[in-house]
Amino acid sequence: MAPSQASHVPSLDNLIKSFNSQSLEASIESLIFLLKRRQVKGDECAKATAHILRQVVAKSKWRDVDELLSRVQSVGSRLVRSAPLEPVIGNVVRRVLGLIRDEANEDRNADDIGSEAASDIQSLTPSTTPQPPRPRPTPIRPSPSVLSSGLTVSKSMFNLLSVKAPSESPVTGASTPLSQAQPASVHALRSEVMDGIEEILDEINQADDQIAGFSDIQIHPGDYVLAYQPSRTVERFLVKAASKRRFTVIIASLESPSPGSSELSYAALRKKLNAAGVNTINLASNGLMAYIPRVNKVIFSAKAVYQNGGLLVDSGSCVAAQAAREYLKPVIVLCPVYKFCPEDPSDEVSRGELGSPGSYVSYANGSAVDALDVENTVTDYIPPDLVDVYLTNL
Amino acid sequence: MSKQGKGGGAAGKAKKPAKAGADEKGEDVLQAVILADSFQDKFKPFTLETPRCLLPLVNVPVIEYTLEFLASNGVQEVFIYCGAHSENIERYIHESTRWSPASAISPFSSLEFIRVSDAHSIGDFLRDLDKRGIITGDFVLVHGDLVSNIQLDAALAKHRARREANRDACMTVVLRSVGDQPHRAAKARGITPVFVVDPATGRCLQYEEMHPLQSEHYLDLDPAVFSHGEFEIRTDLVDCGIDICTPDVLALWSESFDYELPRKNFLHGVLKDWELNGKLLYAEILDEGYAARASNLQMYDCISRDVLERWTLPFVPDSNLIHGQTYKRVKGGNYVEDHALAERGAKVTRSVVGRGTTIKAGSVISGSSIGRRCKIGKDVRIENSHIWDDAVIGDGASVVHSVLAGSVVVGAHCRIPEGSLISYNVHIDSGIQMPSKPPARISVLTDDGQLAPTDTSLVGPGGTGALYEVAADEEESDDEDGANRDPAILQSSLIYSLEGLNISTSSISTLASEQDDYDTDNDNISLAGSVQAGDYFGSHARDRLSSFASDESASKPDGDFHNDAVNGLVDALRADDSTDFDSAKLEFMGLRLANNASDSAMRRAIAVAFVRRAAELMRPEHGGLELTKAVAEALTSKHGAVKFIKEVGVGGDGVAQQAEFALAVQRALLGELKELEVGRAGALLAALLQQLYNRDVLEEEGILAWWADKRVGEGEKMDALREKCRVLVEWLENADEEESSEEEEEDNEHDEDE
């Protein structure tokens, strides 16, 4: 989604701008529908998820960690369900959940110390929070016994992860003293978590550049690099490499009947590469095999990397990977860490997402529309054995 | 979507006053108007119970697609005009978690329903909208049955640029080109819109409509078109009724009080009168994206297939756009919701299956959409059909290319052949074979919403439901857009294909009778313009020919004349304060000169005016006079009215002129059939003729000549009207039995009245 000239069209940018003016629930719902309508997709999903979770942490009312966790979980699972083929969303949600648990753990550790020595907490809390927002100290601290009863259950991360029921009873039991105690820690936790999410966002934003930093190691002078449907990540990578090396880029793309925006963006890439003195060759994907023998390496970016090492990619990349394997050319996959999923590919993933048949058959061609059953998969699954190098941002 | 929810709503409202000042720049809020009633009955019998926009299309009510389309284009304020079943639509929206105006998550900052009690056409809606003054800037006008994934931002930007360059560029029609090998969507539409467009600027120069049943296969270009230089005539466009309008468009609607349809009347008329109104209309022709209206059953079928084939992406089942839907794409090109159960051995391909539906072993289902909680027995065959929620289909039944509405029960081993429409709650007993020619339309309700007596020969002894028949008269009075009538036959009675009707003789005869109504119903098309190829009189031959030659173009002034003249005369007849008709006569003659109206046009106008007045007097709100008194009142309440009819209406002593006038009266009555039933109209005709005879306007020879004229009996209704005058004519023929016959005549009329 390019930034739209017309302000009407809903987009991620518009959504982020509108965070302040609308309720949290409305923001979540609009994001869900942006995802459902594919108006936010691909790399934007990660960013969008982080942004919306930041709003959840900031705006929703929660009294303790468990409540925050369940809030984030429920919003997260709604987002994941709305775009089942964007696993990145789930990754970011998991990251945020982990972050909250970590912060909570730190706090509790601090609380433990605090319960033993109240003076310590006063010095400790400000140090953990970047900007100490009135860390109301201990006058109304709950008694250690109540606190620990609340803690014994929720201290363990794994309990937080899945089992909510047992953690509820002690919390409700301890609600009166806790609720008085909460403001300080809640406030601190809130700002800590929000800072953490901010860091995740930074990481997402910087990932491409970080990966591009490795380009000169991977691309050697005189290389012929096949970039299959270069994404923004691949573009950065190539442009960065072009500043140091002389090589040739073969840009392969699907031959689409209506070039439109994708064609334009490749044009920009070609311009940049040529300006840096790198030759580019354009290739329709059906001419791929002819060029593979000349190629030194194949580069593309993944939408997600699964636990088994398999990749979710834009359609067509699989053909490139297979061709490269046939000729024993290395396949380099660029994938920032936030795209690594701790799960196995589902059935849906291996079948691929279906797009509109419009990219292969023109709607205007009535007889073809009637006669053909066009399945246009827009994503591919690449099994792990076709990939040689995973290049991440760490 | 920059402002949403409650906060957004408040912000939007706070902005409004300021924005009204800077109206030209008022682009912060995009408004949209949904016309949720089409004043058509192409979806009957289903629309007897449910409005068209709530019919499920691939298990999603059609209006969801429309609303989602608007939301995806960042529309913020929505106004919905409902007609029939408005309470259903309102309830649906208010109960929807996503669209309810009270909901915080609605993507629209406001959503309002507007009810118009006396609307009879889309034109009435838009004129009402103009009066309300709620439209502040550019708005998108769509129909409530639109399915589209088009992104309007480019079209909107162009529209704005044009409007800023020239204030008169007031409307952009968004069209989708479908090429010269038309897609089924283009085939299914019945009417082919013909746009004459300037390819350089996109300006629309002329608009016409063609359909396969019309007698004239020619299109007449306005000579003015040629002065624009290059132009294209395009018939390869699907017109999905998306208009981007400025408020000026509403003003145009208000100016022309007789426009009913946005295309046939409004677009055609505004382009035609370009030199008068100076407004420029543009067409934005898109080559990508999907847009279609579920405007008839064929389109409904076609869009369903397109949705399954994912042309409408992202509006496909597995996007689960409706709250609570959980469709997933599974093997075989199916979309299946959670808790839908297909037994091992059931074969389902390219279909949608809703939650809670069970399909037993041995059933074969392809290309169909099946709603929630349906029960499908063993060895059932379902092909390309639409089965809505809660239907039950017994073992061994077969359903081919049909629509089965909600809660239909089909017994075991039934056969439902292609094209059948089975409406809500119909039960069909086991082993019944539905007729295939013509395909059955079965409903438990009759056309007027009453419970129909069960036809056991059709649905079996244990069934409920009867053949749904649209009585010809009913259709007349219900069908508001008479202009659409001819192609409407294609779209409603023929459910899925155009074949058959084109060549069958029955269709031709239907055409002929419809053609008649067309003339008289549609006030803005002159009689002369579409007179049947009957013999006319020398003096009229010229203008008849010219009207033919230029079809509607040349007849347009006549249309204006007709409307103005009729309204002027009726007003004069109604006027309480004066008893003099001279001024009306003067005005009429002035109009005639100004428009250079032909004799036939005048005759027609006068006939229509008096008939209308007489019919009006018979209605309870105007005194409910009885027939003869009403006629007498209409004719004699004003001095000089009779003389006026004699001198201007008949226009001479010739027998031929008198016969023509009588014919004009008869046709005028045909036009009033909306208000009167045939029998009463016939009686009114007889009374009118008789009183005109008594007042020496018409002579015996004139009436007899009219009686003998073969045009008088053309078409079913004309004939019905004529029959009512048989007594009068017989009485004229036996003039010596005057007294007794007259009484008889009177009696007859009273009988009719009762």
CSV table of N, CA and C in Angstrom, one decimal, chain B residues 155-166:
chain,number,residue,atom,x,y,z
B,155,ALA,N,-10.7,7.9,-9.3
B,155,ALA,CA,-11.9,8.5,-9.9
B,155,ALA,C,-12.3,9.7,-9.1
B,156,LEU,N,-12.2,9.6,-7.8
B,156,LEU,CA,-12.6,10.8,-6.9
B,156,LEU,C,-11.6,11.9,-7.2
B,157,ALA,N,-10.4,11.6,-7.3
B,157,ALA,CA,-9.4,12.7,-7.5
B,157,ALA,C,-9.6,13.4,-8.8
B,158,LYS,N,-9.9,12.6,-9.8
B,158,LYS,CA,-10.2,13.2,-11.1
B,158,LYS,C,-11.4,14.0,-11.1
B,159,HIS,N,-12.4,13.4,-10.4
B,159,HIS,CA,-13.7,14.2,-10.3
B,159,HIS,C,-13.5,15.5,-9.7
B,160,ARG,N,-12.7,15.5,-8.6
B,160,ARG,CA,-12.4,16.8,-7.9
B,160,ARG,C,-11.7,17.8,-8.8
B,161,ALA,N,-10.7,17.2,-9.5
B,161,ALA,CA,-9.9,18.1,-10.3
B,161,ALA,C,-10.8,18.7,-11.4
B,162,ARG,N,-11.7,17.9,-12.0
B,162,ARG,CA,-12.6,18.5,-13.0
B,162,ARG,C,-13.5,19.5,-12.4
B,163,ARG,N,-14.0,19.2,-11.2
B,163,ARG,CA,-15.0,20.1,-10.6
B,163,ARG,C,-14.3,21.4,-10.3
B,164,GLU,N,-13.1,21.3,-9.8
B,164,GLU,CA,-12.4,22.6,-9.5
B,164,GLU,C,-12.1,23.4,-10.8
B,165,ALA,N,-11.8,22.7,-11.8
B,165,ALA,CA,-11.6,23.4,-13.1
B,165,ALA,C,-12.9,24.0,-13.6
B,166,ASN,N,-13.9,23.3,-13.5
B,166,ASN,CA,-15.2,23.7,-14.1
B,166,ASN,C,-16.3,23.3,-13.1
